[in-house]
Every structure is written in C-alpha cells, then in structure tokens.
PDB file of C-alpha atoms in Angstrom:
ATOM      1  CA  MET A   1      18.348 -17.562  14.958  1.00 30.00           C
ATOM      2  CA  ARG A   2      14.835 -16.896  13.737  1.00 31.00           C
ATOM      3  CA  VAL A   3      15.405 -15.906  10.124  1.00 34.00           C
ATOM      4  CA  SER A   4      12.003 -15.508   8.472  1.00 36.00           C
ATOM      5  CA  GLU A   5      11.241 -18.433   6.214  1.00 34.00           C
ATOM      6  CA  TYR A   6       8.994 -16.177   4.216  1.00 34.00           C
ATOM      7  CA  MET A   7      11.303 -13.300   3.309  1.00 39.00           C
ATOM      8  CA  GLY A   8      11.482 -14.497  -0.294  1.00 40.00           C
ATOM      9  CA  GLU A   9       7.791 -15.188  -0.793  1.00 37.00           C
ATOM     10  CA  PRO A  10       5.363 -12.493  -1.940  1.00 35.00           C
ATOM     11  CA  GLN A  11       2.787 -11.415   0.609  1.00 37.00           C
ATOM     12  CA  SER A  12       0.020  -9.165  -0.669  1.00 37.00           C
ATOM     13  CA  PRO A  13      -1.466  -7.007   0.574  1.00 50.00           C
ATOM     14  CA  HIS A  14       1.049  -5.970   3.216  1.00 61.00           C
ATOM     15  CA  GLU A  15      -0.209  -6.512   6.762  1.00 77.00           C
ATOM     16  CA  SER A  16       1.455  -4.920   9.775  1.00 89.00           C
ATOM     17  CA  VAL A  17       2.445  -7.560  12.306  1.00 93.00           C
ATOM     18  CA  LEU A  18       1.620  -7.469  16.020  1.00 96.00           C
ATOM     19  CA  LEU A  19      -0.604  -4.451  15.343  1.00 96.00           C
ATOM     20  CA  ALA A  20      -2.777  -4.764  18.460  1.00 96.00           C
ATOM     21  CA  GLU A  21       0.315  -5.296  20.622  1.00 97.00           C
ATOM     22  CA  VAL A  22       2.040  -2.241  19.150  1.00 98.00           C
ATOM     23  CA  LEU A  23      -1.009  -0.059  19.757  1.00 98.00           C
ATOM     24  CA  GLY A  24      -1.157  -1.323  23.333  1.00 98.00           C
ATOM     25  CA  ALA A  25       2.514  -0.553  23.910  1.00 98.00           C
ATOM     26  CA  LEU A  26       2.050   3.031  22.669  1.00 98.00           C
ATOM     27  CA  ALA A  27      -1.245   3.718  24.501  1.00 98.00           C
ATOM     28  CA  PRO A  28      -2.822   6.090  25.389  1.00 97.00           C
ATOM     29  CA  LEU A  29      -3.072   7.304  21.812  1.00 98.00           C
ATOM     30  CA  ASP A  30      -5.942   9.787  21.712  1.00 97.00           C
ATOM     31  CA  GLY A  31      -4.271  13.167  21.158  1.00 97.00           C
ATOM     32  CA  ALA A  32      -0.751  11.690  21.209  1.00 98.00           C
ATOM     33  CA  VAL A  33       1.971  12.503  18.670  1.00 98.00           C
ATOM     34  CA  VAL A  34       3.675   9.362  17.352  1.00 98.00           C
ATOM     35  CA  ILE A  35       6.516   8.910  14.870  1.00 98.00           C
ATOM     36  CA  ASP A  36       6.179   5.868  12.631  1.00 98.00           C
ATOM     37  CA  GLY A  37       9.854   5.538  11.789  1.00 96.00           C
ATOM     38  CA  THR A  38       9.416   2.784   9.200  1.00 94.00           C
ATOM     39  CA  PHE A  39       6.269   3.860   7.343  1.00 95.00           C
ATOM     40  CA  GLY A  40       6.148   1.281   4.532  1.00 91.00           C
ATOM     41  CA  ALA A  41       2.562   0.888   3.355  1.00 91.00           C
ATOM     42  CA  GLY A  42       1.343   2.873   6.350  1.00 95.00           C
ATOM     43  CA  GLY A  43      -0.304   0.065   8.327  1.00 94.00           C
ATOM     44  CA  TYR A  44       0.816   1.239  11.746  1.00 97.00           C
ATOM     45  CA  SER A  45       0.272   4.892  10.817  1.00 98.00           C
ATOM     46  CA  ARG A  46      -3.329   4.287   9.752  1.00 98.00           C
ATOM     47  CA  ALA A  47      -4.112   2.344  12.928  1.00 98.00           C
ATOM     48  CA  LEU A  48      -2.523   5.071  15.072  1.00 98.00           C
ATOM     49  CA  LEU A  49      -4.534   7.750  13.266  1.00 98.00           C
ATOM     50  CA  ASP A  50      -7.735   5.747  13.690  1.00 98.00           C
ATOM     51  CA  ALA A  51      -6.956   5.585  17.428  1.00 98.00           C
ATOM     52  CA  GLY A  52      -6.803   9.388  17.616  1.00 98.00           C
ATOM     53  CA  ALA A  53      -3.072  10.048  17.373  1.00 98.00           C
ATOM     54  CA  SER A  54      -1.256  12.475  15.100  1.00 98.00           C
ATOM     55  CA  VAL A  55       1.483  10.760  13.119  1.00 98.00           C
ATOM     56  CA  VAL A  56       4.745  11.615  11.407  1.00 98.00           C
ATOM     57  CA  GLY A  57       5.731   8.872   8.957  1.00 98.00           C
ATOM     58  CA  ILE A  58       9.338   8.326   7.910  1.00 97.00           C
ATOM     59  CA  ASP A  59      10.620   6.249   5.005  1.00 94.00           C
ATOM     60  CA  ARG A  60      13.557   6.417   2.618  1.00 92.00           C
ATOM     61  CA  ASP A  61      11.793   4.301  -0.008  1.00 89.00           C
ATOM     62  CA  PRO A  62      10.312   6.628  -2.667  1.00 88.00           C
ATOM     63  CA  SER A  63       7.755   3.969  -3.675  1.00 86.00           C
ATOM     64  CA  VAL A  64       5.733   4.577  -0.487  1.00 91.00           C
ATOM     65  CA  ALA A  65       4.666   8.057  -1.648  1.00 94.00           C
ATOM     66  CA  PRO A  66       1.139   6.977  -2.768  1.00 94.00           C
ATOM     67  CA  PHE A  67       0.418   5.490   0.679  1.00 95.00           C
ATOM     68  CA  ALA A  68       1.669   8.634   2.419  1.00 97.00           C
ATOM     69  CA  ASP A  69      -0.323  10.900   0.103  1.00 97.00           C
ATOM     70  CA  ALA A  70      -3.489   8.910   0.775  1.00 97.00           C
ATOM     71  CA  LEU A  71      -3.137   9.265   4.548  1.00 97.00           C
ATOM     72  CA  ALA A  72      -2.332  12.966   4.280  1.00 97.00           C
ATOM     73  CA  ALA A  73      -5.523  13.478   2.282  1.00 98.00           C
ATOM     74  CA  GLN A  74      -7.646  11.389   4.637  1.00 97.00           C
ATOM     75  CA  PHE A  75      -6.224  12.871   7.857  1.00 98.00           C
ATOM     76  CA  PRO A  76      -5.402  16.505   7.039  1.00 96.00           C
ATOM     77  CA  GLY A  77      -3.466  18.208   9.803  1.00 96.00           C
ATOM     78  CA  ARG A  78      -2.858  14.933  11.623  1.00 98.00           C
ATOM     79  CA  PHE A  79      -0.475  13.138   9.274  1.00 98.00           C
ATOM     80  CA  ARG A  80       2.823  14.366   7.902  1.00 98.00           C
ATOM     81  CA  PHE A  81       5.453  12.476   5.899  1.00 98.00           C
ATOM     82  CA  PHE A  82       9.234  12.863   6.138  1.00 97.00           C
ATOM     83  CA  ALA A  83      11.378  11.359   3.376  1.00 96.00           C
ATOM     84  CA  GLY A  84      14.557  10.020   4.929  1.00 95.00           C
ATOM     85  CA  GLU A  85      16.220   7.309   7.000  1.00 93.00           C
ATOM     86  CA  PHE A  86      14.460   6.124  10.126  1.00 93.00           C
ATOM     87  CA  SER A  87      17.397   7.159  12.289  1.00 95.00           C
ATOM     88  CA  ALA A  88      16.476  10.794  11.522  1.00 96.00           C
ATOM     89  CA  LEU A  89      13.736  10.883  14.166  1.00 97.00           C
ATOM     90  CA  GLU A  90      14.739  14.269  15.519  1.00 97.00           C
ATOM     91  CA  ASP A  91      14.787  15.868  12.082  1.00 97.00           C
ATOM     92  CA  ALA A  92      11.353  14.432  11.335  1.00 98.00           C
ATOM     93  CA  ALA A  93       9.936  15.754  14.612  1.00 98.00           C
ATOM     94  CA  GLU A  94      10.879  19.319  13.611  1.00 96.00           C
ATOM     95  CA  GLY A  95      11.034  20.408  17.234  1.00 96.00           C
ATOM     96  CA  ALA A  96       7.556  19.179  18.133  1.00 94.00           C
ATOM     97  CA  ALA A  97       6.865  17.230  21.323  1.00 97.00           C
ATOM     98  CA  VAL A  98       6.608  13.502  20.632  1.00 98.00           C
ATOM     99  CA  ASP A  99       4.811  10.934  22.791  1.00 98.00           C
ATOM    100  CA  GLY A 100       5.766   7.714  21.056  1.00 98.00           C
ATOM    101  CA  VAL A 101       7.943   6.063  18.417  1.00 98.00           C
ATOM    102  CA  VAL A 102       7.350   2.804  16.561  1.00 98.00           C
ATOM    103  CA  LEU A 103       9.924   1.011  14.404  1.00 97.00           C
ATOM    104  CA  ASP A 104       9.215  -2.038  12.234  1.00 94.00           C
ATOM    105  CA  ILE A 105      12.663  -3.248  11.200  1.00 90.00           C
ATOM    106  CA  GLY A 106      13.369  -5.120   7.991  1.00 66.00           C
ATOM    107  CA  VAL A 107      12.064  -5.523   4.471  1.00 64.00           C
ATOM    108  CA  SER A 108       8.339  -5.244   3.782  1.00 54.00           C
ATOM    109  CA  SER A 109       6.293  -7.731   1.803  1.00 53.00           C
ATOM    110  CA  MET A 110       5.392  -5.076  -0.754  1.00 51.00           C
ATOM    111  CA  GLN A 111       9.111  -4.621  -1.480  1.00 50.00           C
ATOM    112  CA  LEU A 112       9.448  -8.376  -1.924  1.00 50.00           C
ATOM    113  CA  ASP A 113       6.507  -8.355  -4.327  1.00 52.00           C
ATOM    114  CA  LEU A 114       8.317  -6.019  -6.733  1.00 50.00           C
ATOM    115  CA  ALA A 115      10.873  -8.124  -8.579  1.00 48.00           C
ATOM    116  CA  GLU A 116      12.613  -5.017  -9.882  1.00 50.00           C
ATOM    117  CA  ARG A 117      13.640  -4.072  -6.342  1.00 53.00           C
ATOM    118  CA  GLY A 118      15.874  -7.141  -6.102  1.00 50.00           C
ATOM    119  CA  PHE A 119      14.954  -8.220  -2.550  1.00 58.00           C
ATOM    120  CA  SER A 120      13.390 -11.584  -3.372  1.00 69.00           C
ATOM    121  CA  PHE A 121      15.174 -14.764  -4.366  1.00 66.00           C
ATOM    122  CA  MET A 122      11.848 -16.183  -5.585  1.00 69.00           C
ATOM    123  CA  ARG A 123      11.589 -13.861  -8.603  1.00 74.00           C
ATOM    124  CA  SER A 124      13.951 -12.801 -11.333  1.00 83.00           C
ATOM    125  CA  GLY A 125      15.047  -9.194 -10.963  1.00 89.00           C
ATOM    126  CA  PRO A 126      18.097  -6.944 -10.785  1.00 91.00           C
ATOM    127  CA  LEU A 127      20.308  -7.691  -7.787  1.00 93.00           C
ATOM    128  CA  ASP A 128      19.625  -4.335  -6.151  1.00 90.00           C
ATOM    129  CA  MET A 129      18.113  -4.332  -2.599  1.00 88.00           C
ATOM    130  CA  ARG A 130      18.534  -0.568  -2.063  1.00 89.00           C
ATOM    131  CA  MET A 131      15.571   0.759  -0.101  1.00 83.00           C
ATOM    132  CA  SER A 132      16.345   4.335  -1.094  1.00 80.00           C
ATOM    133  CA  GLY A 133      17.390   3.496  -4.642  1.00 80.00           C
ATOM    134  CA  GLU A 134      20.723   5.219  -4.010  1.00 84.00           C
ATOM    135  CA  GLY A 135      24.246   4.102  -3.181  1.00 88.00           C
ATOM    136  CA  GLU A 136      25.913   0.711  -3.460  1.00 94.00           C
ATOM    137  CA  SER A 137      23.718  -2.174  -4.588  1.00 95.00           C
ATOM    138  CA  ALA A 138      23.794  -5.857  -3.695  1.00 94.00           C
ATOM    139  CA  ALA A 139      25.292  -6.542  -7.137  1.00 96.00           C
ATOM    140  CA  ASP A 140      28.144  -4.179  -6.305  1.00 97.00           C
ATOM    141  CA  LEU A 141      28.925  -6.210  -3.197  1.00 97.00           C
ATOM    142  CA  VAL A 142      28.517  -9.612  -4.829  1.00 97.00           C
ATOM    143  CA  ASN A 143      30.778  -8.680  -7.726  1.00 97.00           C
ATOM    144  CA  GLY A 144      33.199  -6.363  -5.929  1.00 97.00           C
ATOM    145  CA  LEU A 145      34.076  -7.871  -2.554  1.00 97.00           C
ATOM    146  CA  SER A 146      36.914 -10.307  -2.192  1.00 97.00           C
ATOM    147  CA  GLU A 147      36.147 -13.935  -1.384  1.00 97.00           C
ATOM    148  CA  ALA A 148      37.166 -13.417   2.267  1.00 96.00           C
ATOM    149  CA  GLU A 149      35.077 -10.260   2.555  1.00 97.00           C
ATOM    150  CA  LEU A 150      32.030 -11.975   1.077  1.00 97.00           C
ATOM    151  CA  ALA A 151      32.395 -14.926   3.424  1.00 97.00           C
ATOM    152  CA  ASN A 152      32.756 -12.655   6.441  1.00 97.00           C
ATOM    153  CA  LEU A 153      29.746 -10.561   5.403  1.00 97.00           C
ATOM    154  CA  ILE A 154      27.478 -13.562   4.854  1.00 97.00           C
ATOM    155  CA  PHE A 155      28.521 -15.090   8.166  1.00 96.00           C
ATOM    156  CA  ALA A 156      28.300 -11.894  10.241  1.00 96.00           C
ATOM    157  CA  TYR A 157      24.987 -10.566   8.917  1.00 95.00           C
ATOM    158  CA  GLY A 158      23.322 -13.826   7.927  1.00 94.00           C
ATOM    159  CA  GLU A 159      24.808 -16.308  10.409  1.00 94.00           C
ATOM    160  CA  GLU A 160      25.288 -18.634   7.448  1.00 96.00           C
ATOM    161  CA  ARG A 161      27.498 -21.585   8.400  1.00 95.00           C
ATOM    162  CA  ALA A 162      28.287 -22.332   4.772  1.00 97.00           C
ATOM    163  CA  SER A 163      29.465 -18.762   4.146  1.00 97.00           C
ATOM    164  CA  ARG A 164      32.931 -19.744   2.936  1.00 97.00           C
ATOM    165  CA  ARG A 165      31.629 -22.308   0.455  1.00 98.00           C
ATOM    166  CA  ILE A 166      29.028 -19.851  -0.818  1.00 98.00           C
ATOM    167  CA  ALA A 167      31.597 -17.062  -1.213  1.00 98.00           C
ATOM    168  CA  LYS A 168      33.992 -19.361  -3.058  1.00 98.00           C
ATOM    169  CA  THR A 169      31.274 -20.433  -5.496  1.00 97.00           C
ATOM    170  CA  ILE A 170      30.139 -16.846  -6.058  1.00 98.00           C
ATOM    171  CA  VAL A 171      33.674 -15.722  -6.870  1.00 98.00           C
ATOM    172  CA  ALA A 172      34.129 -18.621  -9.295  1.00 97.00           C
ATOM    173  CA  ALA A 173      30.821 -17.838 -11.016  1.00 97.00           C
ATOM    174  CA  ARG A 174      31.476 -14.113 -11.336  1.00 97.00           C
ATOM    175  CA  SER A 175      34.887 -14.762 -12.899  1.00 97.00           C
ATOM    176  CA  GLU A 176      32.998 -16.002 -15.963  1.00 96.00           C
ATOM    177  CA  THR A 177      30.253 -13.355 -16.010  1.00 96.00           C
ATOM    178  CA  GLU A 178      28.960 -10.677 -13.650  1.00 97.00           C
ATOM    179  CA  ILE A 179      26.165 -11.799 -11.326  1.00 97.00           C
ATOM    180  CA  SER A 180      23.303  -9.329 -11.776  1.00 94.00           C
ATOM    181  CA  ASP A 181      20.055 -11.281 -11.320  1.00 92.00           C
ATOM    182  CA  THR A 182      18.423 -12.408  -8.076  1.00 92.00           C
ATOM    183  CA  LEU A 183      17.444 -15.854  -9.349  1.00 92.00           C
ATOM    184  CA  GLU A 184      20.918 -16.344 -10.749  1.00 94.00           C
ATOM    185  CA  LEU A 185      22.455 -15.743  -7.318  1.00 95.00           C
ATOM    186  CA  ALA A 186      19.817 -17.909  -5.633  1.00 93.00           C
ATOM    187  CA  ARG A 187      20.592 -20.804  -7.990  1.00 94.00           C
ATOM    188  CA  ILE A 188      24.325 -20.487  -7.328  1.00 96.00           C
ATOM    189  CA  ILE A 189      23.693 -20.698  -3.584  1.00 96.00           C
ATOM    190  CA  GLU A 190      21.220 -23.571  -3.889  1.00 94.00           C
ATOM    191  CA  LYS A 191      23.659 -25.527  -6.046  1.00 95.00           C
ATOM    192  CA  THR A 192      26.378 -24.963  -3.443  1.00 96.00           C
ATOM    193  CA  VAL A 193      24.415 -25.703  -0.269  1.00 93.00           C
ATOM    194  CA  GLY A 194      21.586 -27.929  -1.471  1.00 91.00           C
ATOM    195  CA  ARG A 195      17.988 -27.687  -0.349  1.00 86.00           C
ATOM    196  CA  LYS A 196      16.196 -29.717   2.297  1.00 85.00           C
ATOM    197  CA  PRO A 197      12.577 -30.643   1.508  1.00 83.00           C
ATOM    198  CA  GLY A 198      10.213 -28.402   3.461  1.00 79.00           C
ATOM    199  CA  GLY A 199      13.039 -26.218   4.745  1.00 80.00           C
ATOM    200  CA  PRO A 200      13.709 -22.539   4.074  1.00 85.00           C
ATOM    201  CA  HIS A 201      15.363 -21.595   0.819  1.00 89.00           C
ATOM    202  CA  PRO A 202      19.154 -21.944   1.143  1.00 93.00           C
ATOM    203  CA  ALA A 203      19.608 -18.380  -0.147  1.00 92.00           C
ATOM    204  CA  THR A 204      17.611 -16.868   2.736  1.00 91.00           C
ATOM    205  CA  ARG A 205      20.554 -16.034   4.978  1.00 92.00           C
ATOM    206  CA  THR A 206      22.799 -14.743   2.184  1.00 95.00           C
ATOM    207  CA  PHE A 207      20.091 -12.440   0.832  1.00 93.00           C
ATOM    208  CA  GLN A 208      19.433 -11.211   4.372  1.00 92.00           C
ATOM    209  CA  ALA A 209      23.128 -10.430   4.858  1.00 94.00           C
ATOM    210  CA  LEU A 210      23.370  -8.527   1.587  1.00 95.00           C
ATOM    211  CA  ARG A 211      20.212  -6.510   2.302  1.00 92.00           C
ATOM    212  CA  ILE A 212      21.447  -5.556   5.771  1.00 93.00           C
ATOM    213  CA  ALA A 213      24.804  -4.453   4.391  1.00 94.00           C
ATOM    214  CA  VAL A 214      23.374  -2.487   1.454  1.00 93.00           C
ATOM    215  CA  ASN A 215      20.990  -0.543   3.687  1.00 91.00           C
ATOM    216  CA  ARG A 216      23.239  -0.220   6.775  1.00 92.00           C
ATOM    217  CA  GLU A 217      20.385  -1.667   8.785  1.00 92.00           C
ATOM    218  CA  PHE A 218      22.280  -2.323  12.007  1.00 94.00           C
ATOM    219  CA  ASP A 219      23.799   1.157  12.010  1.00 94.00           C
ATOM    220  CA  GLN A 220      20.373   2.624  11.329  1.00 95.00           C
ATOM    221  CA  LEU A 221      18.793   0.627  14.145  1.00 96.00           C
ATOM    222  CA  VAL A 222      21.391   1.672  16.722  1.00 97.00           C
ATOM    223  CA  GLU A 223      21.208   5.319  15.679  1.00 97.00           C
ATOM    224  CA  ALA A 224      17.396   5.258  15.765  1.00 98.00           C
ATOM    225  CA  LEU A 225      17.247   3.710  19.246  1.00 98.00           C
ATOM    226  CA  PHE A 226      19.474   6.392  20.734  1.00 98.00           C
ATOM    227  CA  ALA A 227      17.657   9.102  18.769  1.00 98.00           C
ATOM    228  CA  ALA A 228      14.404   7.919  20.344  1.00 98.00           C
ATOM    229  CA  GLU A 229      16.045   8.079  23.768  1.00 98.00           C
ATOM    230  CA  ARG A 230      17.043  11.693  23.137  1.00 98.00           C
ATOM    231  CA  LEU A 231      13.718  12.661  21.615  1.00 98.00           C
ATOM    232  CA  LEU A 232      11.164  11.098  23.941  1.00 98.00           C
ATOM    233  CA  PRO A 233      10.288  12.853  27.203  1.00 98.00           C
ATOM    234  CA  GLU A 234       9.538  11.151  30.493  1.00 98.00           C
ATOM    235  CA  GLY A 235       6.572   8.868  29.883  1.00 98.00           C
ATOM    236  CA  GLY A 236       7.292   8.578  26.149  1.00 98.00           C
ATOM    237  CA  ARG A 237       6.840   5.120  24.642  1.00 98.00           C
ATOM    238  CA  LEU A 238       9.088   3.219  22.240  1.00 98.00           C
ATOM    239  CA  ALA A 239       7.945   0.071  20.416  1.00 98.00           C
ATOM    240  CA  VAL A 240      10.297  -1.900  18.145  1.00 98.00           C
ATOM    241  CA  VAL A 241       9.330  -4.892  15.994  1.00 97.00           C
ATOM    242  CA  THR A 242      12.190  -7.048  14.726  1.00 96.00           C
ATOM    243  CA  PHE A 243      12.248 -10.098  12.471  1.00 91.00           C
ATOM    244  CA  HIS A 244      15.420 -11.975  13.332  1.00 90.00           C
ATOM    245  CA  SER A 245      17.570 -12.613  16.361  1.00 92.00           C
ATOM    246  CA  LEU A 246      20.405 -10.257  15.411  1.00 94.00           C
ATOM    247  CA  GLU A 247      18.081  -7.228  15.456  1.00 95.00           C
ATOM    248  CA  ASP A 248      16.208  -8.469  18.509  1.00 97.00           C
ATOM    249  CA  ARG A 249      19.453  -8.864  20.459  1.00 97.00           C
ATOM    250  CA  ILE A 250      20.374  -5.238  19.772  1.00 97.00           C
ATOM    251  CA  VAL A 251      16.986  -3.958  20.978  1.00 98.00           C
ATOM    252  CA  LYS A 252      16.958  -6.213  24.042  1.00 97.00           C
ATOM    253  CA  ARG A 253      20.404  -5.067  25.136  1.00 97.00           C
ATOM    254  CA  PHE A 254      19.580  -1.418  24.419  1.00 97.00           C
ATOM    255  CA  PHE A 255      16.765  -1.585  26.972  1.00 97.00           C
ATOM    256  CA  ASP A 256      19.027  -3.472  29.426  1.00 95.00           C
ATOM    257  CA  GLU A 257      21.526  -0.760  30.380  1.00 89.00           C
ATOM    258  CA  THR A 258      23.754  -3.176  32.273  1.00 84.00           C
ATOM    259  CA  LYS A 259      24.842  -4.417  28.829  1.00 71.00           C
ATOM    260  CA  THR A 260      26.035  -0.980  27.688  1.00 66.00           C
ATOM    261  CA  ALA A 261      27.479   0.329  30.967  1.00 57.00           C
ATOM    262  CA  GLY A 262      30.942  -1.093  30.271  1.00 52.00           C
ATOM    263  CA  PRO A 263      33.076  -3.278  32.557  1.00 52.00           C
ATOM    264  CA  GLN A 264      34.109  -2.120  36.016  1.00 49.00           C
ATOM    265  CA  SER A 265      37.451  -2.989  37.523  1.00 50.00           C
ATOM    266  CA  ARG A 266      37.185  -5.286  40.524  1.00 53.00           C
ATOM    267  CA  HIS A 267      40.097  -3.344  42.065  1.00 52.00           C
ATOM    268  CA  LEU A 268      38.088  -0.095  42.221  1.00 51.00           C
ATOM    269  CA  PRO A 269      34.979   0.844  44.231  1.00 53.00           C
ATOM    270  CA  GLN A 270      31.908  -0.286  42.325  1.00 48.00           C
ATOM    271  CA  ALA A 271      29.910   2.576  40.854  1.00 49.00           C
ATOM    272  CA  ALA A 272      26.321   2.815  41.965  1.00 52.00           C
ATOM    273  CA  GLN A 273      23.834   1.562  39.394  1.00 57.00           C
ATOM    274  CA  ALA A 274      22.289   4.587  37.693  1.00 69.00           C
ATOM    275  CA  GLN A 275      18.555   4.908  37.374  1.00 86.00           C
ATOM    276  CA  PRO A 276      17.388   3.383  34.086  1.00 95.00           C
ATOM    277  CA  ARG A 277      16.427   5.407  31.048  1.00 97.00           C
ATOM    278  CA  TRP A 278      13.628   2.937  30.249  1.00 98.00           C
ATOM    279  CA  SER A 279      11.206   1.576  32.817  1.00 97.00           C
ATOM    280  CA  PRO A 280       9.174  -0.497  32.782  1.00 97.00           C
ATOM    281  CA  VAL A 281      10.494  -2.642  29.959  1.00 98.00           C
ATOM    282  CA  ARG A 282       7.740  -4.956  28.813  1.00 97.00           C
ATOM    283  CA  LYS A 283       8.217  -8.651  28.234  1.00 97.00           C
ATOM    284  CA  ALA A 284       8.816  -9.492  24.570  1.00 97.00           C
ATOM    285  CA  ALA A 285       5.599 -10.094  22.639  1.00 97.00           C
ATOM    286  CA  ARG A 286       5.187 -12.520  19.756  1.00 96.00           C
ATOM    287  CA  ALA A 287       2.344 -13.370  17.423  1.00 95.00           C
ATOM    288  CA  GLY A 288      -0.258 -15.906  18.394  1.00 94.00           C
ATOM    289  CA  ALA A 289      -1.383 -18.869  16.308  1.00 95.00           C
ATOM    290  CA  ALA A 290      -4.267 -16.985  14.712  1.00 94.00           C
ATOM    291  CA  GLU A 291      -2.074 -14.140  13.459  1.00 94.00           C
ATOM    292  CA  MET A 292       0.619 -16.512  12.202  1.00 92.00           C
ATOM    293  CA  ALA A 293      -2.005 -18.461  10.261  1.00 92.00           C
ATOM    294  CA  ARG A 294      -3.353 -15.226   8.774  1.00 91.00           C
ATOM    295  CA  ASN A 295       0.034 -13.620   8.128  1.00 87.00           C
ATOM    296  CA  PRO A 296       3.061 -15.968   7.886  1.00 84.00           C
ATOM    297  CA  ARG A 297       5.424 -12.974   8.109  1.00 82.00           C
ATOM    298  CA  ALA A 298       4.413 -12.629  11.771  1.00 89.00           C
ATOM    299  CA  ARG A 299       6.018 -15.982  12.617  1.00 90.00           C
ATOM    300  CA  SER A 300       9.448 -14.435  13.113  1.00 91.00           C
ATOM    301  CA  ALA A 301       8.345 -11.095  14.609  1.00 94.00           C
ATOM    302  CA  THR A 302       9.224  -9.923  18.125  1.00 97.00           C
ATOM    303  CA  LEU A 303       7.976  -6.743  19.782  1.00 98.00           C
ATOM    304  CA  ARG A 304       9.968  -5.075  22.546  1.00 98.00           C
ATOM    305  CA  SER A 305       8.733  -1.877  24.150  1.00 98.00           C
ATOM    306  CA  ALA A 306       9.434   0.381  27.112  1.00 98.00           C
ATOM    307  CA  ILE A 307       8.619   3.740  28.673  1.00 98.00           C
ATOM    308  CA  ARG A 308      11.094   6.600  28.940  1.00 98.00           C
ATOM    309  CA  THR A 309      12.149   7.835  32.389  1.00 98.00           C
ATOM    310  CA  SER A 310      13.493  11.259  33.344  1.00 97.00           C
ATOM    311  CA  MET A 311      17.161  10.184  33.210  1.00 97.00           C
ATOM    312  CA  ALA A 312      19.369  12.004  30.682  1.00 97.00           C
ATOM    313  CA  ALA A 313      19.941  10.224  27.370  1.00 97.00           C
ATOM    314  CA  ARG A 314      23.143   8.289  26.793  1.00 96.00           C
ATOM    315  CA  PRO A 315      25.640   9.032  24.033  1.00 96.00           C
ATOM    316  CA  VAL A 316      25.374   6.725  21.031  1.00 95.00           C
ATOM    317  CA  LEU A 317      27.339   3.600  21.882  1.00 92.00           C
ATOM    318  CA  SER A 318      27.113   0.305  20.021  1.00 92.00           C
ATOM    319  CA  SER A 319      29.463  -1.648  22.281  1.00 90.00           C
ATOM    320  CA  GLY A 320      27.545  -4.060  24.457  1.00 94.00           C
ATOM    321  CA  LEU A 321      24.606  -4.222  22.033  1.00 96.00           C
ATOM    322  CA  GLY A 322      25.887  -7.295  20.204  1.00 95.00           C
ATOM    323  CA  VAL A 323      26.043  -5.562  16.830  1.00 95.00           C
ATOM    324  CA  PRO A 324      27.593  -7.997  14.331  1.00 93.00           C
ATOM    325  CA  GLY A 325      30.893  -6.795  12.939  1.00 86.00           C
ATOM    326  CA  PHE A 326      31.924  -6.720   9.312  1.00 83.00           C
ATOM    327  CA  THR A 327      34.920  -4.717   8.108  1.00 78.00           C
ATOM    328  CA  ARG A 328      36.022  -4.476   4.530  1.00 81.00           C
ATOM    329  CA  GLY A 329      39.580  -5.547   3.961  1.00 73.00           C
ATOM    330  CA  ALA A 330      39.519  -8.010   6.856  1.00 61.00           C
ATOM    331  CA  ALA A 331      40.915 -11.375   5.923  1.00 60.00           C
TER     332      ALA A 331
END
C-alpha cells in the first residue's frame, strides 16, 4: 500500500499533482466543458481555464469559497461553482453537455495546514476531519465505536496491522477522558506502536481510516465514477488521481469491466463479452523525480484515465471493485 508519508505535514501553497498529465488526459481542451469534481484550491480548474476550457467546480468544503470566487471573477461566463459532494456530477452539470471530468481524491494540503480542521496529526487541533463541516466527526468515531468496531475500521480503511492494539489502547485512554485533540490521538498511537527512525508517522494509517470513514470517501468515489459514466457522452474523458492503493484499486477495476461483470457458471453457455464503456484506458501515470522533489505529495499519486464509448452506462455496482468493507456492529 502506498499511504502518503506526507499526509500529516503541511504543504503550502497547495500544488495540484500530475497537472500536465491530467491536462493531457482531458485534451483537447479548447472550447471543452470540464467538471472539476474535487475543486480544492482550484489548481486543476485554473489550468483547464487557461487551456481554453469552461469549468464547473465542485466541492463540499465551504473554505474553498475564496478560490472559487476568484476564478469566477477572472473567468466570467467560463467558470461556475457548485457546492456539494463530488458524486453529484449530474446535478452540477445542470443538463449541460460535458466533455470531461477530473477527480483528485483525498485530503488537500491546505486542509492539512489548518489545525482547526483536525486532519493533521502534526498539529494540535480538534479531532474533526469533516470536509463539509457537517455530520459525524472523527472524535465521534474514536469515542463512540466499540473496541471491535474501531479495530475493524482502522484495519479496513487504513490497512493497519496493529489495528487491534491501537483500538484497545484508544478505548483504555478514552475511559479516563474523552479524546478530542489530534495530537492527543497521535501520541496514543505512537506510544502503542512505536516509531521507526525515518519512517512515516505511526498514526498515518489510523488518521487515514478515520478521514475516509467520516467523509464516506469510498462511497463517494464509487458513486462519482458511475455518475461520470452516465454523464459523459461518447468521446468524453475521465481522469482520476488517487493517493493510496485502496482508492487506486477501485478506479483500476472500474475501468476493467471484467472485474464488475460478475461470475458466470461453467455449466451455462458463456455470455459474449460486451463492448467496453471505456476505451482506450491509458496506462497509469505517476510523478517523475522532478515533480516529487518539488512536491512531496506527488510521491503517492496515481493517475488513471480513459475515454467513454457509446455503450450504455452500467447501474451503480460496488461488487468487484475491491471496496473495503466496514460495518458497524460487526464483531
């Protein structure tokens, strides 16, 4: 698994990763209409606008409003912002024809920089992690889930081998006082797991798991992928940047329809392979040495992209995509 070693370290200003590769995957851009489903600080949107495209930006984080307002003022009539989840591509399109969609999955460096958002284990702040500022927070999960549920969550969404030890220590600590601070949780995890010199912070995987759960990131990703399939016409382009192997696996299998077709009985005539919904599917792109040196966040980034065919869109189906499972109440 390629969990970013830098997800807890502030990166400022925010720099969009694999920018040239994303623009290439969505080309031609002059006159195109592109939805930037994960607007953030607007890095992709600005580059798309500079290349001649019209852009609809989507984000559920209210803190991005100044970036969206700036682009709307600079590119009147060519940029529009939609406040909402990135799975709401069709709502954001408002019936307009769309030529491309780009998704940059995960937490942005500007969110990490704000201690009060609770994403970073490198700064003291409320244990929040809600991108929209609404709903259940990371503190609610840390203090409310049972030991078994916590262990299962940390293992499923963070692939943390020490999940049971971490969950046990968290439950013991919260029995004395509620855990509400990011550094407090990070110290509990570090004390439990230890820290190897030069290695990633031992809280990396646990914080990742909590963030994914709080923001329903896997559900959002699956819903957004199938929304793009419904929305884009033949020749439409989809580009998705992920930052760890769990997300990348979902995107890779989404483009490989043999993974979502379901098993066929060997006792029945084999159904003919349907024409693909996405073709060609480009080889995964990753950052080169120069970009990684300039922007450490790019080290764990993977871009997958493809072009839409004329085949009818599939119903939303997560089976076969390798979506990690976590169910409350499971022992």
